[in-house]
Amino acid sequence: MISHIACVFRTRRELSHIGKMWVALVFGLVMALSATAHAEHNYFIGAGRADITGPAAEVNMMGYANPSQKTAGIHFRLYSRAFVVAYARNASRVVFVSADVAMISQLVKIEVVKQLRVLYGSLYSTENVCLSSIHTHSGPAGFLQYLLYDITSLGFVEESFQAIVAGIVESIKRAHDSLRPGSVFLNEGELLDTNINRSPTAYENNPAVERESYQHNVDKEMVVLKLVAGTQPIGMISWFAVHCTSMNNTNTMISGDNKGYASYLFEKEMNSGRLPGEGDFVAAFAQANEGDVSPNTRGPHCLDTGLPCDANSSTCNGKSELCVASGPGVDMVDSTRIIGERQYVKALALYNTAVRQLTGPVDFRHQSVDMTDVRVITPDGATAKTCLPAMGYSFAAGTTDGPGAFDFSQGTTESNPMWNLIRNFIKKPSVEQQRCQQPKPILLDTGEISFPYAWQPSIVELQLLRVGDLVIAAVPGEFSTMSGRRVMSNITATLRQHGFTNATKTVVAGLSNTYSSYITTFEEYQVQRYEGASTIYGPHTLQAYVQHFHQLALALATNASVEPGPAPPDLHSKQLSFLTPVIYDNPPLGKSFGQVIADASPVYYVNSTVTVTYVSGHPRNNFMTGATFLTVERWLPEQSSWVVDYTDASWETRFEWTRTSSILGHSTITVFWTIPPSAPSGGYRIKHFGFRKSLSGKTYPYSGASSKFVVKADISSHGNAQTPTGRAVDLLLTGLRSLLDCAWLKSAEC
């Protein structure tokens, strides 16, 4: 009795606390709406989105460098999301793009700007266009122009490259075409339980006094921009540091991972009643300084024992492949859902309560830098320099999000004679290079190899975009937590010292414009975890970036120009590719394309999964860009017609492609639809669309449809099913409904 009273008291106290929270939230929402309604429109703003999914079969995935991880279907589609902000209709403007890809290729940036120049002249250029990526590890590879990044994809994949370029350009066109007077609001807040540091021993090597300035060893802050035209919301950009590695290296379905799912949820909320990829509102969950930041919040454990891994080497009994981080979900799809949902919920709350309106100029500064020979002044006043690119031993160990193979381990600072012998067969590093990169033991001396073309970049792009008091630092790689903090604090201090307000906010936009692997602090580099081993320009890489961003910030604050720097090379014509094309498709004897070979059952309940298999062509014949390989359609009896409820861009669907005979050209596509509780009861069918390829090389469309089936609410969810009488009534009603359903289905199985 006492425990019951205590429970009631505690429940009432919690309800009171929740009530106060709701009052505060509603008050903040009202204030935000009031501020939005009365805001003066001091910018011209536009937003656009376009499909960049690309080849969904037999193309290596970019991120884990796992040759066996090839696309074999789609979980949900990838998009480019573009935003244009101009100070006046024909005045200075900036473009920010967040793309659902692993990183931005320098060649992609070059080609996008070329196409924009044809469309708009000098309005959009290398200087004012920023391309950033969310860093999903579940998209097609082969779109970078430097050899190292295309090895596992069997070289350059023109299909991946063209799909990304075309989608980014189209998203910018749509943002440009939607330009109208509007306002931009800024908000920020803390998001917990969503990211952890995957290299804490390296982070701990940073100065104690510096670490004590921060509460966490990863950034927990989310920054949100709210774009409103009149009273019409048109867009949102969120910056939050977390790897898109919730989907692990066993996944073969194209996926935007946790950030892609967060965008999906936000756009679903704002584009009510529209299918994914449709609607005017665009929500980007952009990347930040995520270099050492993992979404797998349970942390690394040994697969064989369940015990924690060795802290610095991330091994279990000496093997890195046994040390894997996971969570918070029961599997990788569930973890993607949870981490994505947490970002979405926080961003929506910040968006709804954003009252700080940005005012002031729209501006930018951009410079290309040869990072292989930058003279730096170290914190102790000494001079040093950056190095030619090189990858260390621990690079081959992988991370706890995606371990490597062989006997490599993280934290390696000494070389191995056997691996050195293999390394030297490719290229033995010079004495100067080994000295420059210390204490990194060099595994791949990429900077001293030029055959058949450059293996990693020498020239990278640095860029600052300004919208009022917000400054976006576009960085050409994966900055660790502390690296990003040092860059942001230096930029902010420089701006404030030269006339910017104390409210000035700097964010890092990760993996932008060029990809040059990782950037750690000097102290983290000494530990040689994966991120340090992948800091390609040596131990003073970060300081070189800090110095150059300082100069860009100074120029921005004083309205000074900067030298453009050396132009990055265009290596498109030199690219090698060994990926075999699709030769032809052929259905099995007696079958036809689109024919159902494993049909749906007559009846399903919510939370169950419908599965249908079709004879298919190869998904690379046509990417179905802006379209879909599948639809889940619901019958509307009052209109005697079908309506599309889900596509291959929906979270609830997925399709898996299987090559059943390479010689004969046979393949199948299996469509899965997990029925959500929100699905109305009634009749449904699943359709598949594709293209087949003939021996002549021409492609032809085909389609197929499952049999009709019925979806019902789960009988166990009905309250009256808990009593004998209630169960009897439910069984009777279910039987009657089944008879009606069978009559509608005309099923011989009834």
XYZ file of C-alpha atoms in Angstrom:
750
model
C 0.000 0.000 0.000
C 2.807 2.420 0.908
C 4.647 1.568 -2.327
C 1.410 2.140 -4.253
C 0.910 5.574 -2.660
C 4.549 6.422 -3.377
C 4.088 5.339 -6.977
C 0.974 7.496 -7.364
C 2.749 10.474 -5.791
C 5.758 9.983 -8.055
C 3.528 9.639 -11.101
C 1.676 12.867 -10.255
C 4.968 14.645 -9.666
C 6.265 13.400 -13.020
C 3.045 14.458 -14.734
C 3.395 17.886 -13.167
C 6.978 18.093 -14.464
C 5.861 16.970 -17.918
C 3.073 19.531 -17.824
C 5.563 22.290 -17.089
C 7.735 21.093 -19.960
C 4.758 21.205 -22.322
C 3.878 24.713 -21.179
C 7.437 25.829 -21.825
C 7.476 24.152 -25.229
C 4.120 25.636 -26.264
C 5.223 29.073 -25.038
C 8.447 28.798 -27.019
C 6.528 27.653 -30.086
C 4.113 30.569 -29.834
C 7.028 32.984 -29.451
C 8.766 31.422 -32.451
C 5.645 31.642 -34.601
C 5.094 35.230 -33.496
C 8.697 36.132 -34.314
C 8.415 34.438 -37.713
C 5.158 36.182 -38.523
C 6.551 39.640 -37.728
C 10.056 39.142 -39.169
C 11.250 41.448 -41.899
C 12.389 39.532 -44.953
C 16.006 40.572 -45.257
C 17.259 37.826 -47.596
C 16.256 36.015 -50.747
C 16.152 32.286 -50.067
C 15.506 29.094 -52.008
C 15.639 25.356 -51.401
C 15.702 22.359 -53.704
C 16.103 18.597 -53.567
C 16.981 16.005 -56.235
C 17.646 12.273 -56.469
C 21.305 11.117 -56.525
C 20.795 7.406 -55.723
C 22.755 5.984 -58.654
C 23.520 2.330 -59.497
C 21.712 -0.015 -57.120
C 23.452 -3.248 -58.082
C 26.991 -4.641 -58.396
C 28.804 -1.416 -57.531
C 31.077 -1.276 -54.491
C 29.849 0.869 -51.602
C 31.925 3.859 -50.522
C 33.127 4.174 -46.935
C 34.239 0.872 -45.451
C 36.648 -0.032 -48.295
C 35.230 -3.561 -48.267
C 35.516 -5.069 -51.783
C 32.726 -7.552 -51.099
C 30.251 -4.878 -50.016
C 28.396 -4.139 -53.248
C 25.046 -2.533 -53.869
C 22.233 -5.063 -54.212
C 19.091 -3.029 -53.705
C 17.672 0.056 -52.016
C 16.459 0.662 -48.481
C 15.660 4.313 -49.164
C 16.898 6.773 -51.768
C 19.732 9.284 -51.606
C 19.214 13.001 -52.258
C 21.081 16.240 -52.780
C 19.603 19.123 -50.790
C 20.526 22.641 -51.881
C 19.966 26.046 -50.307
C 20.580 29.466 -51.837
C 20.782 32.591 -49.658
C 21.226 35.998 -51.304
C 21.481 39.420 -49.673
C 19.278 40.800 -52.438
C 17.873 39.259 -55.595
C 20.876 40.173 -57.735
C 23.426 40.650 -54.962
C 26.038 38.469 -53.277
C 24.824 34.939 -52.620
C 25.990 31.586 -51.314
C 24.956 28.019 -52.052
C 25.114 25.256 -49.455
C 24.507 21.681 -50.568
C 24.253 18.649 -48.303
C 24.446 15.434 -50.351
C 23.669 11.899 -49.225
C 27.075 10.563 -50.278
C 30.180 9.391 -48.437
C 32.193 12.511 -49.255
C 32.440 15.218 -51.884
C 34.818 14.424 -54.680
C 36.974 17.247 -56.009
C 35.986 16.124 -59.501
C 32.287 16.354 -58.590
C 32.809 19.956 -57.449
C 34.686 20.806 -60.648
C 31.969 19.325 -62.876
C 29.073 20.844 -60.920
C 30.592 24.321 -61.225
C 31.187 23.773 -64.962
C 27.518 22.976 -65.500
C 26.346 25.858 -63.309
C 28.519 28.227 -65.332
C 26.742 27.121 -68.524
C 23.355 27.714 -66.892
C 23.996 30.918 -64.941
C 27.257 32.464 -66.099
C 29.312 33.825 -63.203
C 26.434 33.836 -60.706
C 27.565 30.547 -59.139
C 31.239 29.667 -58.916
C 33.831 27.601 -57.086
C 34.059 30.437 -54.542
C 30.404 30.708 -53.438
C 29.177 27.120 -53.928
C 29.801 24.705 -51.065
C 29.195 21.000 -51.562
C 29.115 18.982 -48.338
C 28.240 15.346 -47.632
C 26.499 13.463 -44.820
C 29.110 10.650 -45.023
C 26.808 7.684 -45.501
C 28.756 4.447 -45.957
C 25.875 2.859 -47.877
C 26.021 4.552 -51.260
C 27.679 3.663 -54.578
C 31.432 4.277 -54.832
C 33.792 5.151 -57.662
C 33.201 8.903 -58.021
C 36.502 10.286 -56.669
C 39.353 11.206 -59.002
C 42.252 9.995 -56.822
C 43.268 6.364 -57.209
C 43.381 5.248 -53.565
C 39.701 5.988 -53.004
C 38.597 3.993 -56.075
C 40.611 0.794 -55.622
C 37.858 -1.282 -53.996
C 35.318 -0.098 -56.598
C 37.544 -1.466 -59.396
C 38.361 2.056 -60.469
C 36.237 5.010 -61.475
C 32.501 4.371 -61.898
C 31.112 6.872 -64.384
C 27.535 5.874 -63.482
C 28.026 6.873 -59.833
C 29.761 10.104 -60.807
C 27.136 11.245 -63.305
C 24.223 10.435 -60.992
C 25.733 12.551 -58.200
C 26.675 15.481 -60.448
C 23.310 15.569 -62.219
C 21.382 15.417 -58.936
C 23.433 18.140 -57.255
C 23.053 20.460 -60.257
C 19.319 19.774 -60.398
C 18.894 20.505 -56.678
C 20.711 23.836 -57.085
C 18.539 24.682 -60.113
C 15.416 24.022 -58.051
C 16.733 26.149 -55.190
C 17.584 28.931 -57.637
C 14.154 28.762 -59.284
C 12.398 28.943 -55.901
C 14.301 32.049 -54.742
C 11.987 34.509 -52.939
C 12.098 37.035 -50.094
C 12.531 35.355 -46.734
C 14.139 35.197 -43.327
C 16.741 32.940 -41.738
C 16.664 31.997 -38.046
C 19.352 30.314 -35.946
C 19.001 28.040 -32.946
C 21.273 25.638 -31.091
C 20.944 23.051 -28.366
C 22.435 19.938 -26.786
C 21.670 16.444 -28.060
C 22.737 13.555 -25.818
C 22.753 9.754 -26.229
C 23.451 9.991 -29.948
C 27.241 9.918 -30.394
C 30.393 8.660 -28.680
C 34.125 9.062 -29.273
C 35.519 5.982 -31.008
C 39.155 6.952 -30.318
C 39.052 8.153 -26.701
C 42.708 7.304 -26.023
C 43.759 9.700 -28.769
C 41.419 12.395 -27.486
C 42.880 11.979 -23.990
C 46.308 12.840 -25.380
C 45.161 16.433 -25.973
C 46.273 18.941 -23.293
C 44.342 18.537 -20.049
C 43.627 22.240 -19.793
C 42.031 22.160 -23.237
C 39.951 19.068 -22.488
C 38.710 20.642 -19.261
C 37.131 23.426 -21.309
C 34.609 20.936 -22.666
C 32.121 18.717 -20.870
C 32.221 15.901 -23.416
C 34.832 14.225 -25.598
C 32.558 14.700 -28.629
C 30.483 17.722 -29.608
C 26.905 17.375 -28.395
C 25.739 20.679 -29.856
C 23.286 20.771 -32.727
C 22.990 23.978 -34.754
C 19.830 24.563 -36.795
C 18.989 27.096 -39.509
C 15.329 27.807 -40.192
C 14.407 29.262 -43.585
C 11.008 30.924 -43.914
C 9.528 32.757 -46.920
C 6.714 34.953 -45.617
C 4.835 32.582 -43.354
C 5.809 29.581 -45.475
C 8.573 27.321 -44.079
C 10.813 26.236 -46.946
C 13.858 24.628 -45.379
C 16.018 23.543 -42.471
C 19.733 22.798 -42.136
C 21.089 20.989 -39.080
C 24.765 20.496 -38.257
C 25.610 17.720 -35.813
C 28.737 15.568 -35.562
C 28.129 11.840 -35.917
C 29.323 9.259 -38.415
C 26.764 7.714 -40.750
C 27.929 4.213 -39.841
C 24.817 2.877 -38.137
C 24.489 0.618 -41.195
C 27.546 -1.623 -40.964
C 29.857 -3.149 -43.555
C 27.591 -6.162 -44.140
C 24.836 -3.977 -45.579
C 24.223 -4.086 -49.341
C 21.155 -1.844 -49.588
C 21.593 1.797 -50.573
C 20.763 3.920 -47.531
C 21.154 7.471 -46.268
C 21.904 5.965 -42.853
C 20.948 7.942 -39.729
C 21.193 11.436 -41.229
C 19.314 10.413 -44.353
C 16.555 8.980 -42.164
C 16.441 12.168 -40.083
C 15.894 14.152 -43.307
C 13.207 11.665 -44.323
C 11.330 12.170 -41.055
C 11.615 15.970 -41.084
C 10.445 16.258 -44.685
C 7.611 13.822 -44.014
C 6.479 16.058 -41.153
C 6.665 19.270 -43.192
C 5.411 17.902 -46.544
C 2.313 16.284 -45.116
C 0.576 13.820 -47.424
C 3.414 13.753 -49.961
C 5.584 10.815 -50.937
C 9.298 10.832 -49.984
C 11.308 13.104 -52.257
C 8.224 15.200 -53.023
C 7.072 18.507 -51.542
C 8.678 21.939 -51.387
C 10.151 21.753 -47.886
C 13.791 20.594 -47.796
C 15.519 19.354 -44.613
C 19.269 18.716 -44.578
C 21.099 17.007 -41.722
C 24.593 18.142 -42.591
C 27.854 16.726 -41.294
C 30.260 18.457 -38.896
C 33.543 17.480 -37.156
C 32.705 13.762 -36.993
C 36.177 12.310 -37.572
C 36.355 10.403 -34.274
C 32.599 10.301 -33.596
C 30.531 7.104 -33.765
C 26.747 6.541 -33.652
C 27.253 3.068 -32.166
C 26.580 4.161 -28.618
C 27.045 0.802 -26.901
C 30.695 1.101 -27.788
C 33.133 -1.585 -28.962
C 33.006 -5.136 -27.609
C 34.625 -8.419 -28.570
C 32.457 -10.585 -30.791
C 33.885 -13.772 -29.305
C 33.665 -12.944 -25.589
C 31.361 -9.954 -25.260
C 34.027 -8.181 -23.196
C 35.334 -4.667 -23.918
C 38.098 -4.470 -26.514
C 41.641 -3.383 -25.745
C 41.345 0.378 -25.342
C 44.145 1.640 -27.583
C 44.573 -1.113 -30.166
C 40.836 -1.937 -30.476
C 41.628 -5.634 -30.689
C 40.350 -8.836 -29.113
C 43.050 -11.429 -28.601
C 45.165 -9.412 -31.017
C 42.538 -9.327 -33.792
C 40.945 -6.054 -34.864
C 38.171 -7.784 -36.837
C 36.693 -9.113 -33.569
C 36.340 -5.628 -32.047
C 33.075 -4.072 -33.236
C 30.911 -1.263 -31.891
C 27.137 -1.517 -32.097
C 23.891 -0.131 -30.800
C 21.720 1.375 -29.639
C 19.281 -0.821 -31.579
C 18.827 -4.573 -31.879
C 20.360 -4.511 -35.375
C 21.845 -1.985 -37.794
C 18.490 -0.938 -39.258
C 17.054 -0.368 -35.798
C 20.154 1.614 -34.787
C 19.808 3.748 -37.904
C 16.193 4.425 -36.963
C 17.013 5.384 -33.369
C 19.987 7.668 -34.119
C 18.160 9.270 -37.030
C 15.017 9.791 -34.990
C 16.936 11.423 -32.151
C 18.504 13.920 -34.554
C 15.110 14.608 -36.131
C 13.326 15.166 -32.805
C 16.003 17.577 -31.576
C 16.163 19.462 -34.868
C 12.393 19.822 -34.999
C 12.316 21.208 -31.459
C 15.067 23.708 -32.276
C 13.366 24.627 -35.529
C 10.023 25.242 -33.858
C 11.557 27.461 -31.167
C 14.039 29.387 -33.329
C 13.607 33.126 -32.667
C 17.078 34.522 -33.335
C 16.870 36.104 -36.758
C 20.066 36.453 -38.746
C 20.786 39.864 -40.210
C 23.695 41.326 -42.079
C 25.693 40.577 -45.226
C 25.917 37.400 -47.242
C 29.558 36.859 -48.143
C 32.210 34.221 -48.825
C 35.934 33.596 -49.053
C 37.580 30.702 -50.862
C 41.119 29.556 -51.466
C 42.801 26.498 -52.911
C 45.871 25.395 -50.972
C 48.705 23.001 -51.771
C 48.761 21.141 -48.465
C 51.963 19.232 -49.163
C 54.373 22.043 -48.294
C 52.766 24.481 -45.848
C 55.097 26.177 -43.360
C 53.511 26.331 -39.922
C 54.269 27.996 -36.623
C 53.695 25.515 -33.817
C 52.153 26.593 -30.474
C 55.638 26.698 -28.896
C 56.870 29.117 -31.585
C 58.897 26.619 -33.596
C 58.568 26.202 -37.350
C 57.537 23.006 -39.125
C 55.952 21.900 -42.385
C 53.344 19.584 -43.787
C 54.197 16.458 -45.803
C 53.379 14.680 -49.010
C 50.362 12.378 -48.433
C 50.851 8.993 -46.778
C 48.701 6.428 -44.981
C 49.882 4.716 -41.797
C 49.662 1.133 -40.611
C 46.614 1.789 -38.427
C 44.682 2.895 -41.504
C 44.519 -0.784 -42.522
C 43.126 -1.728 -39.100
C 39.893 0.123 -39.829
C 37.739 1.417 -36.983
C 35.410 -0.085 -34.424
C 32.565 0.971 -36.746
C 34.105 -1.116 -39.534
C 37.227 -3.155 -38.652
C 39.948 -3.988 -41.157
C 41.640 -7.326 -41.723
C 44.945 -9.199 -41.518
C 46.994 -8.446 -38.402
C 46.819 -4.653 -38.374
C 45.743 -2.857 -35.226
C 45.106 0.721 -34.222
C 47.744 2.586 -32.242
C 50.620 1.136 -34.274
C 53.730 3.357 -34.225
C 56.295 0.775 -35.378
C 56.585 -0.866 -38.780
C 56.672 -4.563 -39.663
C 59.391 -6.027 -41.961
C 56.957 -8.218 -43.887
C 54.483 -5.396 -44.572
C 57.350 -3.035 -45.359
C 58.517 -5.499 -48.008
C 55.073 -5.502 -49.593
C 54.856 -1.717 -49.249
C 58.241 -1.218 -50.888
C 57.124 -3.295 -53.854
C 54.554 -0.551 -54.523
C 56.708 2.406 -53.447
C 59.376 2.690 -50.783
C 58.972 6.011 -48.967
C 61.913 8.374 -49.081
C 63.919 9.110 -45.944
C 62.565 12.670 -45.956
C 58.980 11.401 -46.184
C 59.456 8.964 -43.307
C 60.993 11.697 -41.167
C 58.220 14.166 -42.011
C 55.414 11.722 -41.161
C 56.852 10.505 -37.825
C 55.695 8.802 -35.656
C 53.480 7.354 -38.397
C 54.891 4.106 -39.851
C 54.049 4.486 -43.543
C 52.046 1.685 -45.140
C 51.145 3.455 -48.403
C 53.392 6.261 -49.619
C 50.622 7.773 -51.743
C 52.191 11.211 -52.122
C 55.269 9.889 -53.878
C 53.320 7.797 -56.399
C 52.063 9.340 -59.627
C 51.255 6.217 -61.668
C 48.806 5.973 -63.332
C 47.736 9.286 -61.781
C 47.720 10.851 -58.305
C 46.648 8.566 -55.455
C 45.556 11.322 -53.057
C 45.075 15.103 -53.410
C 47.775 17.696 -52.938
C 45.529 20.717 -53.561
C 42.417 21.157 -51.431
C 39.699 23.814 -51.158
C 39.106 25.934 -48.043
C 35.972 28.037 -47.846
C 33.988 30.305 -45.536
C 30.334 31.179 -46.156
C 28.686 33.989 -44.230
C 24.986 34.573 -43.581
C 24.758 37.427 -41.095
C 26.299 36.276 -37.815
C 26.651 32.650 -38.963
C 29.875 31.492 -40.613
C 30.164 28.059 -42.210
C 33.691 26.644 -42.419
C 33.770 24.130 -45.263
C 36.556 21.658 -44.498
C 38.020 19.161 -47.012
C 37.964 16.030 -44.884
C 37.028 14.450 -41.571
C 38.107 16.664 -38.686
C 38.276 15.057 -35.263
C 36.270 16.600 -32.429
C 39.139 18.660 -31.033
C 40.437 19.578 -34.488
C 37.054 21.029 -35.369
C 36.882 22.882 -32.069
C 40.274 24.526 -32.647
C 39.318 25.646 -36.151
C 35.937 27.003 -35.063
C 37.307 28.838 -32.030
C 40.110 30.425 -34.059
C 37.731 31.596 -36.795
C 35.226 32.971 -34.274
C 37.916 34.799 -32.273
C 39.403 36.306 -35.436
C 36.032 37.558 -36.634
C 35.101 39.043 -33.250
C 38.462 40.783 -32.975
C 37.809 42.500 -36.305
C 34.289 43.826 -35.966
C 31.937 40.855 -35.878
C 29.496 40.738 -32.967
C 29.938 38.543 -29.907
C 26.930 36.581 -31.142
C 28.932 35.321 -34.138
C 28.572 31.564 -34.573
C 30.915 29.281 -36.540
C 30.021 25.765 -37.658
C 32.132 23.167 -39.435
C 30.666 21.614 -42.573
C 32.546 18.344 -42.858
C 33.738 16.511 -45.977
C 33.195 19.530 -48.231
C 34.405 20.286 -51.772
C 37.402 17.902 -51.631
C 38.164 14.718 -49.719
C 41.590 14.418 -48.087
C 40.851 11.723 -45.462
C 41.227 12.711 -41.765
C 42.561 15.631 -39.763
C 43.592 15.087 -36.133
C 45.356 17.339 -33.658
C 49.137 17.080 -33.296
C 48.633 15.309 -29.957
C 46.116 12.806 -31.345
C 48.433 12.105 -34.271
C 51.111 10.833 -31.858
C 48.802 7.987 -30.741
C 48.275 6.787 -34.340
C 44.760 5.524 -34.033
C 42.927 5.059 -37.355
C 42.200 8.779 -37.652
C 45.823 9.767 -36.990
C 47.137 7.181 -39.442
C 44.747 8.659 -42.031
C 45.872 12.258 -41.432
C 47.692 12.306 -44.727
C 49.740 15.528 -44.584
C 51.562 14.630 -41.384
C 51.472 15.746 -37.730
C 51.145 19.486 -38.504
C 48.138 19.133 -40.815
C 45.693 20.771 -38.416
C 47.927 23.746 -37.679
C 48.225 24.393 -41.414
C 44.432 24.458 -41.674
C 44.104 26.720 -38.634
C 46.527 29.208 -40.172
C 44.794 29.272 -43.550
C 41.296 29.543 -42.073
C 42.591 32.372 -39.894
C 43.624 34.251 -43.037
C 40.269 33.603 -44.684
C 38.438 34.825 -41.571
C 40.602 37.935 -41.449
C 39.828 38.678 -45.099
C 36.123 38.128 -44.497
C 36.111 40.467 -41.497
C 38.101 43.234 -43.195
C 36.444 42.894 -46.605
C 39.800 42.007 -48.164
C 40.338 39.719 -51.124
C 42.418 36.541 -51.045
C 44.600 34.887 -53.642
C 42.671 32.042 -55.339
C 45.605 29.659 -54.976
C 46.576 26.838 -57.343
C 43.738 25.289 -59.337
C 43.049 21.640 -58.479
C 43.629 19.201 -61.349
C 40.812 17.765 -63.457
C 41.710 14.078 -63.839
C 38.446 12.934 -65.413
C 40.046 11.970 -68.712
C 42.690 9.861 -66.961
C 40.348 7.675 -64.941
C 40.621 3.894 -65.180
C 37.654 1.579 -64.713
C 37.520 -2.201 -64.519
C 33.864 -2.568 -63.543
C 32.149 -4.748 -66.115
C 29.061 -3.260 -67.757
C 25.674 -4.932 -67.914
C 25.807 -7.161 -71.006
C 22.211 -8.297 -71.310
C 19.171 -9.529 -69.371
C 17.225 -12.658 -70.111
C 14.247 -14.202 -68.297
C 14.272 -17.899 -67.410
C 12.608 -20.238 -69.869
C 8.848 -19.799 -69.760
C 9.063 -16.610 -67.695
C 8.780 -12.924 -68.580
C 10.194 -9.735 -67.084
C 8.053 -8.455 -64.237
C 6.447 -11.828 -63.707
C 5.775 -12.704 -60.072
C 7.550 -15.900 -59.027
C 6.796 -15.650 -55.285
C 3.516 -13.878 -54.621
C 1.983 -12.137 -51.635
C -0.287 -14.000 -49.237
C -4.001 -13.100 -49.263
C -4.045 -11.463 -45.817
C -1.515 -9.567 -43.645
C -1.638 -7.755 -40.321
C 0.165 -4.545 -39.382
C 3.781 -4.973 -38.261
C 4.151 -8.008 -40.534
C 6.172 -7.962 -43.764
C 4.856 -8.547 -47.273
C 7.363 -10.209 -49.602
C 7.050 -10.479 -53.386
C 9.690 -11.708 -55.862
C 9.774 -10.800 -59.572
C 11.776 -11.759 -62.628
C 13.859 -8.634 -63.153
C 16.310 -6.796 -65.311
C 19.509 -5.282 -63.959
C 18.958 -2.121 -61.846
C 21.938 -0.478 -63.575
C 19.993 -0.398 -66.844
C 18.082 2.578 -65.472
C 18.522 4.116 -62.012
C 14.847 5.196 -61.961
C 16.087 8.636 -60.923
C 13.193 10.696 -59.615
C 11.014 7.601 -60.002
C 10.917 4.216 -58.237
C 11.599 0.517 -58.671
C 8.505 -0.314 -56.641
C 5.173 0.978 -55.427
C 2.879 -0.185 -52.663
C -0.608 0.744 -53.839
C -3.878 0.888 -51.921
C -7.286 0.263 -53.458
C -9.818 3.093 -53.134
C -13.219 1.424 -53.577
C -15.151 4.686 -53.677
C -13.029 5.816 -56.649
C -12.372 2.371 -58.133
C -8.687 3.220 -58.453
C -5.259 2.577 -56.926
C -3.254 5.184 -54.999
C 0.497 4.951 -54.329
C 1.245 4.964 -50.594
C 4.915 3.901 -50.592
C 7.874 3.844 -52.996
C 11.480 2.653 -52.852
C 12.290 5.971 -51.120
C 10.099 4.975 -48.164
C 11.565 3.723 -44.896
C 8.983 0.908 -44.726
C 10.064 -0.682 -48.014
C 13.197 -2.191 -49.420
C 14.138 -4.288 -52.403
C 16.937 -6.777 -52.834
C 18.356 -7.659 -56.232
C 19.888 -11.098 -56.873
C 21.828 -12.282 -59.908
C 20.685 -15.890 -60.285
C 22.792 -16.593 -63.400
C 25.496 -14.304 -64.762
C 25.978 -16.381 -67.892
C 22.296 -16.537 -68.776
C 21.517 -13.005 -67.599
C 18.900 -14.097 -65.065
C 18.083 -12.005 -61.994
C 15.296 -11.374 -59.512
C 14.109 -8.508 -57.364
C 12.424 -9.181 -54.041
C 10.326 -6.376 -52.597
C 9.718 -6.143 -48.854
C 7.064 -3.967 -47.257
C 6.886 -3.893 -43.456
C 3.351 -2.728 -42.746
C 3.338 0.212 -40.308
C 0.537 0.700 -37.765
C -0.503 3.831 -39.680
C -1.393 1.830 -42.803
C -5.195 1.879 -43.332
C -6.930 -1.470 -43.457
C -7.977 -2.476 -46.950
C -6.796 -3.895 -50.240
C -3.243 -3.495 -51.532
C -0.874 -4.617 -54.261
C 2.867 -4.245 -54.869
C 4.218 -3.292 -58.277
C 7.758 -3.495 -59.613
C 9.180 -1.340 -62.412
C 12.446 -1.794 -64.234
C 14.341 -1.901 -67.494
C 15.752 -4.908 -69.318
C 18.736 -4.844 -71.657
C 18.844 -6.714 -74.957
C 21.934 -8.132 -76.649
C 21.868 -5.111 -78.960
C 22.477 -2.852 -75.944
C 19.052 -1.203 -76.028
C 16.934 -1.042 -72.869
C 13.193 -1.499 -72.603
C 10.815 -0.830 -69.695
C 8.762 -3.525 -68.030
C 6.540 -3.816 -64.952
C 4.769 -6.422 -62.877
C 2.223 -6.553 -60.079
C 1.521 -8.877 -57.202
C -1.880 -10.333 -56.522
C -4.233 -8.251 -54.447
C -4.004 -8.731 -50.699
C -5.718 -7.377 -47.615
C -4.131 -5.555 -44.670
C -5.881 -5.708 -41.306
C -5.296 -4.211 -37.887
C -3.578 -6.573 -35.454
C -6.332 -8.409 -33.555
C -4.150 -8.578 -30.421
C -4.291 -4.784 -30.169
C -8.046 -4.763 -29.613
C -9.021 -4.298 -25.988
C -12.123 -6.564 -26.155
C -9.900 -9.494 -27.112
C -8.835 -9.738 -23.469
C -12.125 -11.370 -22.347
C -13.651 -14.705 -23.490
C -16.743 -12.929 -24.839
C -14.611 -10.283 -26.519
C -12.411 -12.914 -28.146
C -15.480 -14.753 -29.447
C -16.901 -11.549 -30.936
C -13.557 -10.696 -32.515
C -13.255 -14.166 -34.023
C -16.765 -13.883 -35.471
C -16.069 -10.426 -36.925
C -12.731 -11.598 -38.272
C -14.413 -14.532 -39.973
C -17.003 -12.274 -41.605
C -14.309 -9.852 -42.734
C -12.299 -12.733 -44.159
C -15.264 -13.899 -46.232
C -15.685 -10.379 -47.624
C -11.950 -10.085 -48.236
C -11.886 -13.409 -50.031
C -14.783 -12.351 -52.223
C -12.876 -9.168 -53.114
C -9.635 -11.027 -53.688
C -11.336 -13.843 -55.608
C -8.746 -16.096 -54.052
C -8.885 -19.838 -54.551
C -7.144 -20.250 -51.189
C -10.170 -18.998 -49.214
